[in-house]
Short mmCIF file of C-alpha atoms in Angstrom, two decimals:
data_model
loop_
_atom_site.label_atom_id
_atom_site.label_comp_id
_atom_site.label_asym_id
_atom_site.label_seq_id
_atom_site.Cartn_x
_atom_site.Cartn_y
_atom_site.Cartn_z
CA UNK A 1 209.02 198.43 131.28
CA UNK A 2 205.32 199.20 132.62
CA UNK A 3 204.12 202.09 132.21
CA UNK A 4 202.05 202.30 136.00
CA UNK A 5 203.68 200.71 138.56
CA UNK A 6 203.46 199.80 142.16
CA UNK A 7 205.59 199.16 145.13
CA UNK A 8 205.16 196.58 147.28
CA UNK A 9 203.19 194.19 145.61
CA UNK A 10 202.77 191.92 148.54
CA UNK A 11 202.46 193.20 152.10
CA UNK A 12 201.43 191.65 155.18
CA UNK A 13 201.22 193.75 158.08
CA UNK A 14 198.95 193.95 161.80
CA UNK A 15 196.23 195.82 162.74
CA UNK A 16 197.16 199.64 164.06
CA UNK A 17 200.15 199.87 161.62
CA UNK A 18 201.01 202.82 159.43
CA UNK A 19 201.43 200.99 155.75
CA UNK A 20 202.34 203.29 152.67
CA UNK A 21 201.44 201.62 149.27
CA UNK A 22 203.62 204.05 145.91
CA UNK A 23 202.79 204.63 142.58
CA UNK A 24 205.13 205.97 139.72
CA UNK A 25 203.97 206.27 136.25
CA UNK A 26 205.73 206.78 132.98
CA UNK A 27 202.94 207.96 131.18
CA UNK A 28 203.20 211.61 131.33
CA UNK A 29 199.27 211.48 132.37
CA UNK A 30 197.84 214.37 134.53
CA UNK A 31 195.35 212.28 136.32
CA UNK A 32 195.68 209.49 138.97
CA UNK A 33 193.32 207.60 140.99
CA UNK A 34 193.93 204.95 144.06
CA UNK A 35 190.86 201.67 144.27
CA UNK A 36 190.52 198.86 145.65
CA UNK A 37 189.02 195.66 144.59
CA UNK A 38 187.10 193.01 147.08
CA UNK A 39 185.31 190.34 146.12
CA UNK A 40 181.55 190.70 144.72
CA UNK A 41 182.08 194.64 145.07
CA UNK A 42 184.40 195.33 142.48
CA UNK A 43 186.79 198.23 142.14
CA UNK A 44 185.80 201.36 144.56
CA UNK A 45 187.42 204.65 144.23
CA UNK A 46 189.31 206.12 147.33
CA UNK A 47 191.27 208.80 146.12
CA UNK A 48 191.80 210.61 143.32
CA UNK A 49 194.24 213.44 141.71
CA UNK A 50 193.93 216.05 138.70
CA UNK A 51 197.30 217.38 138.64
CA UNK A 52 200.15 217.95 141.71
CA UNK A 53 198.25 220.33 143.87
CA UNK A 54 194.73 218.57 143.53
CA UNK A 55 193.43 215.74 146.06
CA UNK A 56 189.78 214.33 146.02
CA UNK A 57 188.04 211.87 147.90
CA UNK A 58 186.43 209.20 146.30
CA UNK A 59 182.84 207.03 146.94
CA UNK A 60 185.59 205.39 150.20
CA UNK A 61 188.37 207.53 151.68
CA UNK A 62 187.81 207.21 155.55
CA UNK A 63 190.86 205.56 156.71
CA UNK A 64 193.16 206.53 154.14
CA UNK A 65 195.26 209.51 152.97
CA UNK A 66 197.04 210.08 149.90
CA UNK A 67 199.71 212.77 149.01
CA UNK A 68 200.84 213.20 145.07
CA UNK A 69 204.22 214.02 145.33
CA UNK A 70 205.17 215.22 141.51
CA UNK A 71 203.02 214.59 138.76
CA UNK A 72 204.19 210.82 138.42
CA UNK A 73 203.89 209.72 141.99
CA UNK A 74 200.67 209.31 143.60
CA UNK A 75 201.00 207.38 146.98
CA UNK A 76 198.29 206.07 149.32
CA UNK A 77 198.61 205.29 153.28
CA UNK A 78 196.80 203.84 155.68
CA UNK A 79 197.37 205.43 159.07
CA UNK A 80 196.48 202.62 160.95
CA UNK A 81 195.39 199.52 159.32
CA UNK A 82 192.60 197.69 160.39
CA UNK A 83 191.93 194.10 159.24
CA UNK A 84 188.75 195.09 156.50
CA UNK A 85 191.56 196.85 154.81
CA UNK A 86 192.86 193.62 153.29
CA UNK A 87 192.17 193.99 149.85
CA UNK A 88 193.99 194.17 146.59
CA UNK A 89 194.87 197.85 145.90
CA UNK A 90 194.92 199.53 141.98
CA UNK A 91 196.65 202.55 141.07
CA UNK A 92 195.54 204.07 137.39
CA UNK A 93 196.22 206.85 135.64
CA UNK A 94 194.61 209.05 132.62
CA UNK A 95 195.07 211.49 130.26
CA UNK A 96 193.65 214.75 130.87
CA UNK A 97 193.95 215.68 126.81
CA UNK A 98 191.62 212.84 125.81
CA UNK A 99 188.04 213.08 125.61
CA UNK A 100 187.36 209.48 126.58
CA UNK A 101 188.28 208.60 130.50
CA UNK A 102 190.71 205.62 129.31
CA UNK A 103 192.30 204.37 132.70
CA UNK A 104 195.57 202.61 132.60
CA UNK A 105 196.36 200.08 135.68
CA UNK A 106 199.01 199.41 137.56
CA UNK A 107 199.36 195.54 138.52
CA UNK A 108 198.08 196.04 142.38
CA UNK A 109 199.14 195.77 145.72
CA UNK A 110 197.82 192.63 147.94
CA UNK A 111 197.55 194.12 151.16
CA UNK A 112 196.77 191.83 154.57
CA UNK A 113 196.06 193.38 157.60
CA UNK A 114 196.39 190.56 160.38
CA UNK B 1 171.99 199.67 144.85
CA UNK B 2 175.44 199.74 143.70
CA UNK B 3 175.68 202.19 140.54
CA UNK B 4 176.73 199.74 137.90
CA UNK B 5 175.55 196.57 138.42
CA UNK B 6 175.95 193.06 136.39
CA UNK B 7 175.96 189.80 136.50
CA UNK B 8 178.44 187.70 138.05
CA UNK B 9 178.28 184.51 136.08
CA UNK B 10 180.11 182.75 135.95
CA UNK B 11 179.28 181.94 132.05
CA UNK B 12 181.19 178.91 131.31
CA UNK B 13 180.94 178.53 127.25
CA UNK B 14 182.29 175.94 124.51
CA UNK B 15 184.95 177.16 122.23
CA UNK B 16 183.07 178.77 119.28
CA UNK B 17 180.16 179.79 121.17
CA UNK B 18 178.66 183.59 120.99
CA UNK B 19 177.98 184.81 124.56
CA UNK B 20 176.24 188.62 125.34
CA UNK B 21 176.70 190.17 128.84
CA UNK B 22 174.53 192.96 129.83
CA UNK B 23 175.38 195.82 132.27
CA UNK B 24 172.58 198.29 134.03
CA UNK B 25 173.97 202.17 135.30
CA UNK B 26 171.76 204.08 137.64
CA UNK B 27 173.32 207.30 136.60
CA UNK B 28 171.19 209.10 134.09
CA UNK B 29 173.87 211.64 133.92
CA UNK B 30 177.18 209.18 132.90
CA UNK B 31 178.73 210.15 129.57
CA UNK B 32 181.71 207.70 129.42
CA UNK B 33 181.31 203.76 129.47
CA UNK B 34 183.89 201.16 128.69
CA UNK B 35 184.37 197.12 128.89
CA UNK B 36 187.76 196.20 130.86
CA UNK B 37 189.34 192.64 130.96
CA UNK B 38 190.84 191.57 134.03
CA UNK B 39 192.44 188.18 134.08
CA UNK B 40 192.84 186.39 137.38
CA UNK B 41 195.69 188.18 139.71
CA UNK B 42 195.94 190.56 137.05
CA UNK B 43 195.48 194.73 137.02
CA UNK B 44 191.87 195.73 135.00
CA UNK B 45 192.99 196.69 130.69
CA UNK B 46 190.63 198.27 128.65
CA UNK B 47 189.03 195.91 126.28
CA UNK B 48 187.23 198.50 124.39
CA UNK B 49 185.08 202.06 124.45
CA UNK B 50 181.57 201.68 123.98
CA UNK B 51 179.45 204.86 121.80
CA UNK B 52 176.18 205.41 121.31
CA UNK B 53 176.35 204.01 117.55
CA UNK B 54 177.41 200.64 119.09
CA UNK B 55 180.73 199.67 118.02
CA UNK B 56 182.71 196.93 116.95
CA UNK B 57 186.15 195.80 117.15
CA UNK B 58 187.04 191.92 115.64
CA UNK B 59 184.76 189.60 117.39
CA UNK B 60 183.65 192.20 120.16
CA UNK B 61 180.63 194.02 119.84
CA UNK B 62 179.50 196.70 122.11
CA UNK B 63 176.23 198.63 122.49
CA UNK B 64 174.60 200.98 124.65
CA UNK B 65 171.31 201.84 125.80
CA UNK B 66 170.72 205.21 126.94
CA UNK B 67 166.87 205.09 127.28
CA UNK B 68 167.25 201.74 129.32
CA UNK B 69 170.58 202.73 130.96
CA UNK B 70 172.42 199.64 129.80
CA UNK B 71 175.35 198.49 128.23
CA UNK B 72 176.34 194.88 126.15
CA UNK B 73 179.25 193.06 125.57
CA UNK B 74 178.75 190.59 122.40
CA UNK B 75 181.68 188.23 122.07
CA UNK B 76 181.56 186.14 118.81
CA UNK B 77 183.97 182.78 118.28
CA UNK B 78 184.63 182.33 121.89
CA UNK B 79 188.49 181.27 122.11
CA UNK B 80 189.68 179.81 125.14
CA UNK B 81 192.11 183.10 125.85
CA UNK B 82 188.95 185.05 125.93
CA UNK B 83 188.62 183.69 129.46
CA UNK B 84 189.07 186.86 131.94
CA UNK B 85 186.22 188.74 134.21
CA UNK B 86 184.75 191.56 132.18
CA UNK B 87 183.80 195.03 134.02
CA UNK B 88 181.32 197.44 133.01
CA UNK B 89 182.27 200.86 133.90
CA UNK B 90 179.72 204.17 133.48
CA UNK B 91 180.26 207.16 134.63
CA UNK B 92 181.37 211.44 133.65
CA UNK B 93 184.64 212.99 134.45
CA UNK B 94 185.99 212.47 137.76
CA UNK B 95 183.40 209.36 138.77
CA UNK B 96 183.79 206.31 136.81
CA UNK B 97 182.16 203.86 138.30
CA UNK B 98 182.94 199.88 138.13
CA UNK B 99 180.82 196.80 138.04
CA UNK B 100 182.35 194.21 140.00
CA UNK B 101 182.28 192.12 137.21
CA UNK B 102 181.41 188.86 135.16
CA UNK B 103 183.70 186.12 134.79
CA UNK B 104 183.85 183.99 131.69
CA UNK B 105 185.25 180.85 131.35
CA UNK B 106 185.75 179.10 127.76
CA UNK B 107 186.11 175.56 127.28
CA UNK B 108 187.78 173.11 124.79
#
């Protein structure tokens, strides 16, 4: 079974609609982090989480909001989509006991916004 | 000027060929730098960790720079599963930052 994991995989939806993309990890890792990946830009942090009680924007958060519901669920909504949105969306997680900043990916969310 | 910039490629190779890809950082101040693999459709895995000694691991060879601010990927033997888009990612604690990567294709 994977370790990082995301629900839905696929999802088309239309501009103005509240979309919420879930993570759940096996890992036991403290840390979690939501990006997206477009074309000739490459992964960009949105979000990011420490532990249960900790929430930090990344380098793009306007537009979204994320809420880490126990340690091994870290979920990430759009409030109201809006069609630059469409992207492919990566969960991760890492260890806060390792000196290196491994990141382990989930296999990503397509999302269209119509 | 994005943070971690590299080329795009694509670098399309023969079988057995040795190909290098080189990665630039703008932050003076990252600490932590790695090389992912990310086939198409597929989630980012860490290829390897890259230290300031340079390090090797099989046919992969990865150095840093920190007087230059750059980072290398050395891949030796080029086998046609070795095709994938490589990141570069730089960056300390919280802020890892990602190239957007350079894609590699090896052929027969």
């Amino acid at each position: 079974d994977a370790d990082v994991t995301q629900t839905p995989r696929n999802r088309i939806t239309k501009t103005g609609k509240r979309i919420m993309l879930e993570c759940s990890q096996t890992k036991g890792h403290d840390r979690m982090y939501w990006y997206r990946q477009d074309p000739g830009l490459g992964l960009r942090l949105i979000y990011y989480s420490f532990d249960v009680k900790d929430i930090n924007k990344g380098e793009i958060s306007d537009g979204y909001s994320v809420s880490r519901q126990a340690q091994a669920k870290f979920s990430l909504s759009l409030e109201s989509a809006i069609p630059n949105q469409t992207a492919l969306y990566f969960c991760a997680t890492s260890d806060l006991r390792t000196e290196q900043e491994t990141q382990y990916f989930g296999p990503g969310t397509r999302l269209l916004v119509l | 000027r994005k943070e971690v910039e590299q080329d795009p490629g694509p670098f399309n190779v023969p079988e057995g060929a040795t190909v290098a890809f080189n990665c630039t950082y703008s932050n003076s101040a990252s600490q932590s730098f790695f090389w992912y693999r990310q086939d198409c459709r597929k989630e980012p895995k860490l290829l390897m960790s890259v230290y300031s000694s340079g390090n090797e691991d099989g046919r992969f060879t990865a150095q840093l720079n920190r007087a230059s601010q750059y980072i290398s990927l050395l891949i030796r033997d080029s086998k046609l599963s070795d095709s994938a888009t490589y990141l570069c990612v730089g960056g300390k604690n919280n802020d890892m930052r990602f190239g957007a990567g350079t894609r590699l294709t090896v052929k027969p």
